[in-house]
Amino acid sequence: GQQVMQIPQYQHVQEGEDFTTYCNSSTTLSNIQWYKQRPGGHPVFLIQLVKSGEVKKQKRLTFQFGEAKKNSSLHITATQTTDVGTYFCADSGGSNYKLTFGKGTLLTVNP
Amino acid sequence: GAGVSQTPSNKVTEKGKYVELRCDPISGHTALYWYRQSLGQGPEFLIYFQGTGAADDSGLPNDRFFAVRPEGSVSTLKIQRTERGDSAVYLCASSLRGEPLHFGNGTRLTVT
């Protein structure tokens, strides 16, 4: 089935540094959703990307969908300690309910 | 309540026992989902309900797993003859049709 690869697995940054996580697939992705899971918490929906080349921003977060719809990225500018958590991308496979999640990128921020 | 509620939050059981995990979705959400998350992994799809019926149960690992949603609201995930490999966090989510998923805090199942 569809596999979604995420890199890096872990990222440790100093507060104020930027952070990027990448989501890749060997096949065309339908829609990409991004979730954040705080330590001990549950995944929380951040955004959905649908169109090829789409770019969306939420304050310090920038989400991109590749032109070929085979990759996506999440970039955080000037990280804060509140950004700590695991960021997951998920492919909806066109269904919107049967999400295929990547393994996530665990972000830690040193104050 | 404001969010998806799952009970119990933690469940420890012995290998071979039967367990039930409960999910109370957000009021008015017609769609309900069960996912399973192992340590260091992303959530893995198990089953999806639209109303009372299981619209897609293709993610259930085997016939020891079963889920119901008899009145289109609360759902119960049932696991028979539990195995140590069933240990994971079981996440429930709900949504309006076509809208993003709202996850609960999960039930951490440990099979000893």
Coordinates of C-alpha atoms in Angstrom, one line a residue:
Chain A
G1 CA 0.0 0.0 0.0
Q2 CA 0.8 3.7 0.0
Q3 CA 3.9 4.5 2.1
V4 CA 4.8 7.9 3.4
M5 CA 8.4 8.5 4.5
Q6 CA 9.3 11.3 6.8
I7 CA 12.7 12.8 7.5
P8 CA 14.4 13.5 9.8
Q9 CA 13.2 11.2 12.5
Y10 CA 14.5 13.5 15.2
Q11 CA 15.5 17.2 15.2
H12 CA 16.9 19.1 18.1
V13 CA 17.2 22.9 17.7
Q14 CA 18.1 25.9 19.8
E15 CA 15.1 28.2 20.4
G16 CA 15.0 30.8 17.6
E17 CA 16.4 28.4 15.0
D18 CA 14.4 27.3 12.0
F19 CA 13.1 23.7 11.5
T20 CA 11.9 21.7 8.5
T21 CA 10.4 18.3 8.2
Y22 CA 9.9 16.5 4.9
C23 CA 7.4 14.0 3.8
N24 CA 8.0 11.9 0.7
S25 CA 6.2 9.2 -1.3
S26 CA 7.2 7.1 -4.3
T27 CA 3.7 7.4 -5.6
T28 CA 1.4 10.4 -6.1
L29 CA -0.2 11.6 -2.9
S30 CA -3.9 12.5 -2.9
N31 CA -4.1 15.1 -0.2
I32 CA -1.6 15.8 2.6
Q33 CA -2.6 16.5 6.1
W34 CA -0.2 17.6 8.8
Y35 CA -0.7 16.9 12.5
K36 CA 1.1 17.8 15.7
Q37 CA 1.3 15.5 18.7
R38 CA 2.7 17.0 21.9
P39 CA 4.5 14.5 24.3
G40 CA 1.8 12.4 26.0
G41 CA -0.9 14.0 23.9
H42 CA -3.0 13.1 20.8
P43 CA -2.5 14.2 17.2
V44 CA -4.0 17.6 16.5
F45 CA -4.9 18.6 12.9
L46 CA -2.9 21.5 11.5
I47 CA -3.7 21.8 7.8
Q48 CA -4.6 20.0 4.6
L49 CA -2.9 20.6 1.3
V50 CA -4.8 19.5 -1.9
K51 CA -3.3 21.2 -4.9
S52 CA 0.0 20.7 -6.7
G53 CA 2.5 23.3 -5.6
E54 CA 0.2 24.6 -2.9
V55 CA 1.8 26.8 -0.1
K56 CA -0.1 27.7 3.0
K57 CA 1.0 29.7 6.1
Q58 CA -0.1 29.7 9.7
K59 CA 1.9 32.3 11.6
R60 CA 5.4 30.9 11.8
L61 CA 4.5 27.6 10.0
T62 CA 4.8 27.2 6.2
F63 CA 3.4 24.1 4.5
Q64 CA 4.2 23.2 0.9
F65 CA 3.0 20.5 -1.5
G66 CA 5.3 19.5 -4.2
E67 CA 4.6 20.1 -7.9
A68 CA 4.4 16.4 -8.6
K69 CA 2.4 15.8 -5.4
K70 CA 5.0 13.3 -4.2
N71 CA 6.4 15.3 -1.4
S72 CA 5.5 17.9 1.2
S73 CA 7.3 20.0 3.8
L74 CA 6.6 21.8 7.0
H75 CA 8.9 24.7 7.9
I76 CA 8.8 26.5 11.3
T77 CA 10.5 29.9 11.5
A78 CA 12.2 30.9 14.7
T79 CA 11.2 27.9 16.8
Q80 CA 9.8 28.4 20.3
T81 CA 9.6 25.9 23.2
T82 CA 5.8 25.6 22.5
D83 CA 6.7 24.0 19.1
V84 CA 8.0 20.8 20.9
G85 CA 6.3 17.7 19.7
T86 CA 6.1 15.1 16.9
Y87 CA 4.9 16.4 13.5
F88 CA 3.2 13.9 11.3
C89 CA 2.2 14.0 7.7
A90 CA -0.6 11.8 6.5
D91 CA -1.9 10.9 3.0
S92 CA -5.7 10.7 2.8
G93 CA -5.6 8.4 -0.2
G94 CA -8.6 10.3 -1.6
S95 CA -10.8 9.0 1.2
N96 CA -10.3 11.6 3.9
Y97 CA -10.8 8.9 6.6
K98 CA -8.2 6.2 5.9
L99 CA -5.1 8.2 6.6
T100 CA -1.7 6.8 6.0
F101 CA 0.7 8.4 8.5
G102 CA 4.4 8.8 8.3
K103 CA 6.5 7.9 11.3
G104 CA 6.7 11.5 12.3
T105 CA 9.6 13.9 13.2
L106 CA 10.2 14.6 16.9
L107 CA 11.2 18.2 17.4
T108 CA 12.8 19.2 20.7
V109 CA 13.7 22.9 21.4
N110 CA 16.4 24.0 23.7
P111 CA 15.5 27.2 25.5
Chain B
G1 CA -18.0 17.4 26.4
A2 CA -15.9 19.5 24.2
G3 CA -13.7 16.8 22.7
V4 CA -13.5 13.1 22.0
S5 CA -13.6 11.1 25.2
Q6 CA -11.9 7.7 25.6
T7 CA -12.1 5.3 28.5
P8 CA -10.2 3.9 30.2
S9 CA -7.1 6.0 29.7
N10 CA -5.0 3.0 30.7
K11 CA -5.8 -0.7 30.6
V12 CA -3.5 -3.5 31.7
T13 CA -4.6 -7.0 30.9
E14 CA -3.2 -10.5 30.8
K15 CA -2.5 -12.3 27.6
G16 CA -5.6 -14.2 26.5
K17 CA -8.1 -11.9 28.2
Y18 CA -10.9 -9.9 26.5
V19 CA -10.9 -6.1 26.6
E20 CA -13.3 -3.3 25.6
L21 CA -12.3 0.2 24.8
R22 CA -14.9 3.0 24.7
C23 CA -15.1 6.1 22.6
D24 CA -17.5 9.0 23.1
P25 CA -17.3 11.2 20.0
I26 CA -17.9 15.0 19.7
S27 CA -21.7 15.5 19.7
G28 CA -23.1 15.7 16.2
H29 CA -20.1 14.1 14.5
T30 CA -21.4 11.4 12.2
A31 CA -18.0 9.9 11.4
L32 CA -16.0 7.9 13.9
Y33 CA -12.6 6.3 13.4
W34 CA -10.3 4.0 15.3
Y35 CA -6.5 4.1 14.9
R36 CA -3.7 2.3 16.7
Q37 CA -0.4 3.9 17.5
S38 CA 2.7 1.9 18.6
L39 CA 5.7 3.6 20.2
G40 CA 7.7 5.7 17.7
Q41 CA 5.1 5.2 14.9
G42 CA 2.4 7.2 13.4
P43 CA -1.3 6.2 13.9
E44 CA -2.4 3.2 11.9
F45 CA -6.0 3.0 10.6
L46 CA -8.2 0.3 12.0
I47 CA -11.9 1.0 11.2
Y48 CA -14.2 3.8 10.1
F49 CA -17.9 4.3 10.9
Q50 CA -20.3 6.6 9.1
G51 CA -23.4 6.5 11.4
T52 CA -24.0 3.1 12.8
G53 CA -22.4 1.0 10.1
A54 CA -18.7 0.2 9.6
A55 CA -18.0 1.7 6.3
D56 CA -14.5 0.4 6.1
D57 CA -13.0 -2.2 8.5
S58 CA -10.0 -3.1 6.3
G59 CA -7.5 -2.0 8.9
L60 CA -8.5 -4.5 11.6
P61 CA -5.5 -6.8 12.0
N62 CA -7.5 -10.1 12.4
D63 CA -10.8 -11.5 13.6
R64 CA -9.9 -11.0 17.2
F65 CA -10.7 -7.3 16.7
F66 CA -14.2 -6.0 16.4
A67 CA -15.9 -2.6 16.8
V68 CA -19.5 -1.5 17.1
R69 CA -21.4 1.8 17.1
P70 CA -25.0 0.6 17.7
E71 CA -26.7 4.0 18.0
G72 CA -24.4 6.1 15.8
S73 CA -22.7 7.8 18.7
V74 CA -20.6 5.9 21.3
S75 CA -18.3 3.2 19.9
T76 CA -16.7 0.2 21.5
L77 CA -13.5 -1.5 20.2
K78 CA -13.4 -5.1 21.4
I79 CA -10.3 -7.3 21.4
Q80 CA -10.6 -11.0 22.1
R81 CA -7.8 -13.3 23.3
T82 CA -5.4 -10.4 23.7
E83 CA -1.7 -10.9 22.7
R84 CA 1.4 -9.0 23.8
G85 CA 1.6 -7.6 20.2
D86 CA -1.7 -5.8 20.8
S87 CA -0.1 -3.4 23.2
A88 CA -0.4 0.1 21.9
V89 CA -2.3 3.3 22.2
Y90 CA -5.7 3.0 20.7
L91 CA -6.9 6.3 19.4
C92 CA -10.5 7.2 18.5
A93 CA -11.3 10.2 16.3
S94 CA -14.5 11.8 15.1
S95 CA -15.5 14.3 12.5
L96 CA -18.2 15.8 10.4
R97 CA -18.3 14.1 7.0
G98 CA -15.3 15.3 4.9
E99 CA -13.9 17.4 7.7
P100 CA -10.6 17.0 9.6
L101 CA -10.3 14.4 12.3
H102 CA -10.5 15.2 16.0
F103 CA -8.6 12.7 18.1
G104 CA -9.2 11.7 21.6
N105 CA -6.4 11.2 24.2
G106 CA -6.4 7.4 23.5
T107 CA -6.4 4.3 25.6
R108 CA -3.0 2.9 26.4
L109 CA -3.4 -0.9 26.3
T110 CA -0.7 -3.1 27.9
V111 CA -0.9 -6.8 27.5
T112 CA 1.3 -8.7 30.0

